[in-house]
Amino acid sequence: MEFKLTFEPELNGLNLSHNDSIVSIGSCFSEEIAKKMSKACFDVNSNPFGTLFHPEALLNVLNSSIDGRQDVEVLKRDDLFFSWDASSKIYASSEEELTSTVRQLREKLKTDLADAKLLIITFGTAWKYTHKELHITVGNCHKEQKSQFDKTLASFVSMEESWQRLLKKMEVQFPNLQVLFSVSPVRHAKDGLVENNRSKARLIELVHSLVEKNGNCSYFPAYEIVIDELRDYRFYSEDLVHPNSQAINYIWERFSASSMSFETKVLLKIIRKIKATLSHKSLHPNSKVNSQRLDIAIADKERLLQEHPFLKW
């Protein structure tokens, strides 16, 4: 008797290895996957502009980075300066410092995209906030008054057209870059559950349209794994909207199975075993047995890094 729906994500042909550089941007869910990749010794640049949820906010940072834009829309709050394109983790004590920081982040992102094999993009919501005076979609409202913004549900047509232009631009500038889209399974409950579902439906349609029209794009069903396969609130954190560590580990297993080469999967098991041994806290840390165990693990690590110097341990 089956008690849940199960499915295996299709192989996407990426065959990722530790030689490959990866960029991951988007919602907080993209950061969780990036953390897993970093822990697994991959070379990954995660959300250089902080967590961004809306397709247009992500579009802004990608376009400004690829085009080498120098202008920065700045907000001053109290004694700190923020960028309307970035999350609040990007800040400075002066406008000049912030502008310099954002420009450097743009340059690095463009360089990383040129070197990367894969760009992972996770959309979180189709609800966007437009600054009334500046007429721009902001990446973060930075706790400013709601009256300064118009909140609207972005149209599928506008998002699809703008992302099609960006993907064609990236195909020209970064011909070896593959793009993997996903939709965050995190519910934006503060918008309302009906409103959240409208938003997610729009995002799902958007990513599938982009994948169908672009040969260098594929889709990873993180949303379906959590919403349709796991389904149970025991796979969520206490806020009941964010997947917990058990769910994230399950998604990571599905991601690895669908996106990594056989050799990489074998290597992951070795890395996991060594790291587990090194991080294990023994009840008898000064014992001879524990010292021998650690010595073996350290020797295994050094041997592994000699054989695979590209690992980002």
Coordinates of C-alpha atoms in Angstrom, one line a residue:
M1 CA 0.0 0.0 0.0
E2 CA 1.3 3.4 -1.0
F3 CA 0.9 6.3 1.5
K4 CA 2.3 9.1 -0.6
L5 CA 2.9 10.2 -4.1
T6 CA 6.5 9.7 -5.2
F7 CA 8.4 10.7 -8.3
E8 CA 12.0 10.9 -9.5
P9 CA 13.1 14.2 -11.1
E10 CA 14.2 13.7 -14.6
L11 CA 17.9 13.6 -15.4
N12 CA 18.7 17.1 -16.7
G13 CA 22.0 16.2 -18.4
L14 CA 24.1 18.7 -16.4
N15 CA 26.4 16.0 -15.0
L16 CA 28.0 18.4 -12.6
S17 CA 31.4 17.7 -11.2
H18 CA 33.6 19.5 -8.6
N19 CA 35.5 21.1 -11.5
D20 CA 32.4 23.2 -12.3
S21 CA 31.8 26.6 -10.9
I22 CA 28.2 27.4 -9.9
V23 CA 26.3 30.6 -9.2
S24 CA 23.0 30.4 -7.2
I25 CA 20.6 33.4 -6.9
G26 CA 17.1 34.0 -5.7
S27 CA 15.0 33.2 -2.7
C28 CA 16.2 31.9 0.7
F29 CA 15.6 28.4 -0.7
S30 CA 18.4 29.0 -3.2
E31 CA 20.7 29.8 -0.3
E32 CA 19.9 26.4 1.3
I33 CA 20.9 24.5 -1.8
A34 CA 24.0 26.7 -2.1
K35 CA 25.0 25.8 1.5
K36 CA 24.6 22.2 0.7
M37 CA 26.9 22.6 -2.4
S38 CA 29.5 24.5 -0.4
K39 CA 29.5 21.9 2.3
A40 CA 30.0 19.3 -0.4
C41 CA 33.1 21.2 -1.6
F42 CA 31.7 22.8 -4.7
D43 CA 32.8 26.2 -5.9
V44 CA 29.6 28.2 -5.5
N45 CA 28.8 31.9 -5.3
S46 CA 25.5 32.3 -3.5
N47 CA 23.3 35.4 -3.6
P48 CA 25.9 38.1 -3.8
F49 CA 23.2 40.8 -3.5
G50 CA 21.4 38.9 -0.7
T51 CA 18.1 37.1 -0.8
L52 CA 15.9 38.3 -3.7
F53 CA 12.4 36.9 -4.3
H54 CA 10.9 38.5 -7.4
P55 CA 11.9 37.7 -11.0
E56 CA 12.2 41.4 -11.8
A57 CA 14.5 42.0 -8.8
L58 CA 16.7 39.2 -10.0
L59 CA 16.5 40.5 -13.6
N60 CA 17.7 43.9 -12.3
V61 CA 20.9 42.6 -10.7
L62 CA 21.7 40.3 -13.6
N63 CA 21.2 43.0 -16.2
S64 CA 23.1 45.6 -14.3
S65 CA 26.0 43.2 -13.7
I66 CA 26.2 41.9 -17.3
D67 CA 25.9 45.4 -18.8
G68 CA 28.5 46.9 -16.3
R69 CA 26.1 49.6 -15.1
Q70 CA 27.8 52.2 -12.8
D71 CA 24.7 53.9 -11.4
V72 CA 23.3 52.8 -8.1
E73 CA 19.9 53.7 -6.6
V74 CA 20.6 54.5 -3.0
L75 CA 18.5 54.8 0.2
K76 CA 19.7 56.5 3.3
R77 CA 18.1 55.4 6.6
D78 CA 19.5 56.9 9.8
D79 CA 23.3 56.7 9.4
L80 CA 23.3 53.8 6.9
F81 CA 23.0 53.5 3.1
F82 CA 21.3 50.7 1.2
S83 CA 20.8 49.7 -2.4
W84 CA 17.2 49.3 -3.7
D85 CA 18.5 46.4 -5.8
A86 CA 19.9 44.4 -2.9
S87 CA 18.8 43.0 0.4
S88 CA 19.6 44.8 3.7
K89 CA 22.8 42.7 4.1
I90 CA 24.4 45.0 1.6
Y91 CA 25.0 48.4 3.4
A92 CA 27.6 51.0 4.0
S93 CA 28.3 54.1 6.2
S94 CA 28.4 56.4 3.1
E95 CA 26.9 56.7 -0.3
E96 CA 30.3 56.5 -1.9
E97 CA 31.2 53.3 0.0
L98 CA 27.9 51.7 -0.9
T99 CA 28.2 52.6 -4.6
S100 CA 31.7 51.2 -4.7
T101 CA 30.5 48.0 -3.0
V102 CA 27.6 47.4 -5.4
R103 CA 29.8 48.1 -8.4
Q104 CA 32.3 45.5 -7.1
L105 CA 29.6 43.0 -6.6
R106 CA 28.4 43.5 -10.1
E107 CA 31.8 43.0 -11.6
K108 CA 32.4 39.8 -9.6
L109 CA 29.0 38.4 -10.6
K110 CA 29.8 39.0 -14.2
T111 CA 33.2 37.3 -13.8
D112 CA 31.6 34.4 -12.0
L113 CA 29.0 33.9 -14.7
A114 CA 31.7 33.9 -17.3
D115 CA 33.5 31.1 -15.4
A116 CA 30.5 29.1 -14.3
K117 CA 28.9 26.1 -15.9
L118 CA 25.6 26.5 -14.0
L119 CA 23.4 29.4 -12.9
I120 CA 20.7 28.3 -10.4
I121 CA 17.7 30.7 -10.3
T122 CA 15.0 30.2 -7.7
F123 CA 11.9 32.4 -7.9
G124 CA 10.0 33.1 -4.7
T125 CA 7.0 35.3 -5.5
A126 CA 5.3 37.1 -8.3
W127 CA 4.2 39.9 -6.0
K128 CA 6.4 42.9 -6.6
Y129 CA 6.9 46.2 -4.9
T130 CA 7.4 49.3 -7.2
H131 CA 8.8 52.5 -5.7
K132 CA 6.3 55.2 -6.5
E133 CA 8.8 58.0 -7.0
L134 CA 11.6 56.0 -8.6
H135 CA 9.4 53.8 -10.7
I136 CA 11.6 50.7 -10.1
T137 CA 10.9 47.2 -8.8
V138 CA 12.9 47.0 -5.6
G139 CA 14.7 44.0 -4.4
N140 CA 13.9 44.9 -0.8
C141 CA 11.8 47.6 0.9
H142 CA 14.3 48.0 3.7
K143 CA 11.5 48.5 6.3
E144 CA 10.4 51.8 4.6
Q145 CA 6.8 52.9 4.8
K146 CA 4.4 50.7 2.7
S147 CA 2.9 53.9 1.3
Q148 CA 6.1 54.5 -0.7
F149 CA 5.3 51.4 -2.8
D150 CA 2.7 49.9 -5.1
K151 CA 2.3 46.1 -4.5
T152 CA 1.1 44.3 -7.6
L153 CA 1.1 40.8 -9.1
A154 CA 3.5 40.9 -12.1
S155 CA 1.9 39.7 -15.3
F156 CA 3.2 36.5 -16.9
V157 CA 3.7 38.3 -20.3
S158 CA 5.9 41.1 -18.9
M159 CA 8.0 38.6 -16.9
E160 CA 8.3 36.2 -19.8
E161 CA 9.3 38.8 -22.3
S162 CA 12.0 40.4 -20.1
W163 CA 13.5 37.1 -19.1
Q164 CA 13.6 35.9 -22.7
R165 CA 15.7 39.0 -23.5
L166 CA 18.0 38.3 -20.7
L167 CA 18.5 34.7 -21.5
K168 CA 19.3 35.5 -25.1
K169 CA 21.8 38.1 -23.9
M170 CA 23.5 35.5 -21.6
E171 CA 23.6 33.0 -24.3
V172 CA 25.7 35.4 -26.4
Q173 CA 28.0 36.5 -23.6
F174 CA 28.2 33.2 -21.7
P175 CA 27.8 30.5 -24.4
N176 CA 28.8 27.7 -22.0
L177 CA 26.5 28.7 -19.2
Q178 CA 23.6 26.4 -18.3
V179 CA 20.6 27.7 -16.4
L180 CA 18.6 25.7 -13.9
F181 CA 15.3 27.2 -12.8
S182 CA 13.3 26.3 -9.7
V183 CA 10.3 27.7 -7.8
S184 CA 10.7 28.1 -4.0
P185 CA 8.4 25.8 -2.0
V186 CA 8.3 28.4 0.8
R187 CA 4.8 29.8 1.1
H188 CA 4.5 33.6 1.3
A189 CA 1.8 33.3 3.9
K190 CA 1.8 37.0 4.8
D191 CA 0.5 37.7 1.3
G192 CA -2.4 35.3 2.0
L193 CA -2.7 31.7 1.0
V194 CA -4.9 32.4 -2.0
E195 CA -2.6 35.2 -3.1
N196 CA 0.4 32.9 -2.6
N197 CA -1.1 30.2 -4.8
R198 CA -1.8 32.8 -7.5
S199 CA 1.8 33.9 -7.3
K200 CA 3.3 30.4 -7.4
A201 CA 1.1 29.4 -10.4
R202 CA 2.4 32.4 -12.3
L203 CA 6.0 31.5 -11.5
I204 CA 5.6 27.9 -12.4
E205 CA 4.1 28.8 -15.8
L206 CA 7.0 31.3 -16.3
V207 CA 9.8 28.9 -15.7
H208 CA 8.3 26.2 -17.9
S209 CA 7.8 28.6 -20.7
L210 CA 11.4 29.7 -20.4
V211 CA 12.7 26.1 -20.3
E212 CA 10.6 25.2 -23.4
K213 CA 12.0 28.1 -25.4
N214 CA 15.7 27.9 -24.4
G215 CA 17.9 24.8 -25.0
N216 CA 20.3 25.8 -22.3
C217 CA 17.7 25.9 -19.6
S218 CA 16.2 23.1 -17.4
Y219 CA 13.9 22.8 -14.4
F220 CA 14.3 21.3 -11.0
P221 CA 11.0 20.5 -9.2
A222 CA 11.8 21.6 -5.7
Y223 CA 8.3 23.0 -5.4
E224 CA 6.6 19.8 -6.4
I225 CA 8.9 17.7 -4.1
V226 CA 7.8 19.6 -1.0
I227 CA 4.2 20.4 -1.9
D228 CA 3.2 17.2 -3.6
E229 CA 5.6 14.5 -2.4
L230 CA 6.3 15.4 1.2
R231 CA 3.1 17.3 1.9
D232 CA 3.3 16.9 5.7
Y233 CA 3.9 19.8 8.2
R234 CA 6.5 17.6 9.9
F235 CA 8.8 18.6 7.0
Y236 CA 8.4 22.3 7.9
S237 CA 10.0 24.6 10.5
E238 CA 8.1 26.0 13.4
D239 CA 6.8 28.9 11.2
L240 CA 5.0 26.3 9.0
V241 CA 6.2 27.8 5.8
H242 CA 10.0 27.1 5.5
P243 CA 11.1 23.5 4.8
N244 CA 13.1 22.1 7.7
S245 CA 16.5 20.4 7.6
Q246 CA 14.9 17.0 6.9
A247 CA 13.1 18.3 3.8
I248 CA 16.2 20.2 2.6
N249 CA 18.3 17.0 2.9
Y250 CA 15.6 15.1 0.9
I251 CA 15.6 17.8 -1.8
W252 CA 19.4 17.8 -1.9
E253 CA 19.4 14.0 -2.5
R254 CA 17.0 14.5 -5.4
F255 CA 19.1 17.4 -6.8
S256 CA 22.3 15.3 -6.6
A257 CA 20.6 12.3 -8.3
S258 CA 19.3 14.4 -11.2
S259 CA 22.2 16.9 -11.8
M260 CA 25.5 15.2 -10.9
S261 CA 27.7 12.8 -12.7
F262 CA 28.3 9.3 -11.4
E263 CA 31.9 10.1 -10.4
T264 CA 30.7 13.1 -8.4
K265 CA 28.1 11.1 -6.5
V266 CA 30.9 8.6 -5.5
L267 CA 33.1 11.5 -4.4
L268 CA 30.3 13.0 -2.4
K269 CA 30.0 9.9 -0.3
I270 CA 33.7 10.0 0.5
I271 CA 33.6 13.7 1.4
R272 CA 30.5 13.1 3.6
K273 CA 32.2 10.3 5.5
I274 CA 35.4 12.2 6.1
K275 CA 33.6 15.4 7.3
A276 CA 31.3 13.3 9.5
T277 CA 34.3 11.7 11.2
L278 CA 36.2 15.1 11.6
S279 CA 33.1 16.8 13.1
H280 CA 32.1 14.0 15.4
K281 CA 32.4 14.9 19.1
S282 CA 33.8 11.9 21.0
L283 CA 32.8 11.2 24.6
H284 CA 36.5 10.5 25.1
P285 CA 38.3 13.1 23.1
N286 CA 41.7 12.3 24.7
S287 CA 41.6 8.6 24.1
K288 CA 44.0 6.7 21.9
V289 CA 41.1 5.3 19.8
N290 CA 39.7 8.8 19.1
S291 CA 43.2 10.1 18.2
Q292 CA 43.7 7.2 15.8
R293 CA 40.3 7.8 14.2
L294 CA 41.0 11.5 13.7
D295 CA 44.5 10.7 12.3
I296 CA 43.0 8.4 9.7
A297 CA 40.3 10.9 8.7
I298 CA 42.9 13.7 8.4
A299 CA 45.1 11.5 6.2
D300 CA 42.1 10.6 4.1
K301 CA 41.3 14.3 3.6
E302 CA 44.9 15.2 2.6
R303 CA 45.0 12.3 0.2
L304 CA 41.7 13.3 -1.3
L305 CA 42.8 16.9 -1.8
Q306 CA 45.9 15.8 -3.5
E307 CA 43.9 13.6 -5.9
H308 CA 41.3 16.3 -6.4
P309 CA 42.9 19.7 -5.8
F310 CA 39.8 21.5 -7.2
L311 CA 37.8 20.6 -4.1
K312 CA 36.7 23.7 -2.1
W313 CA 37.2 22.2 1.3

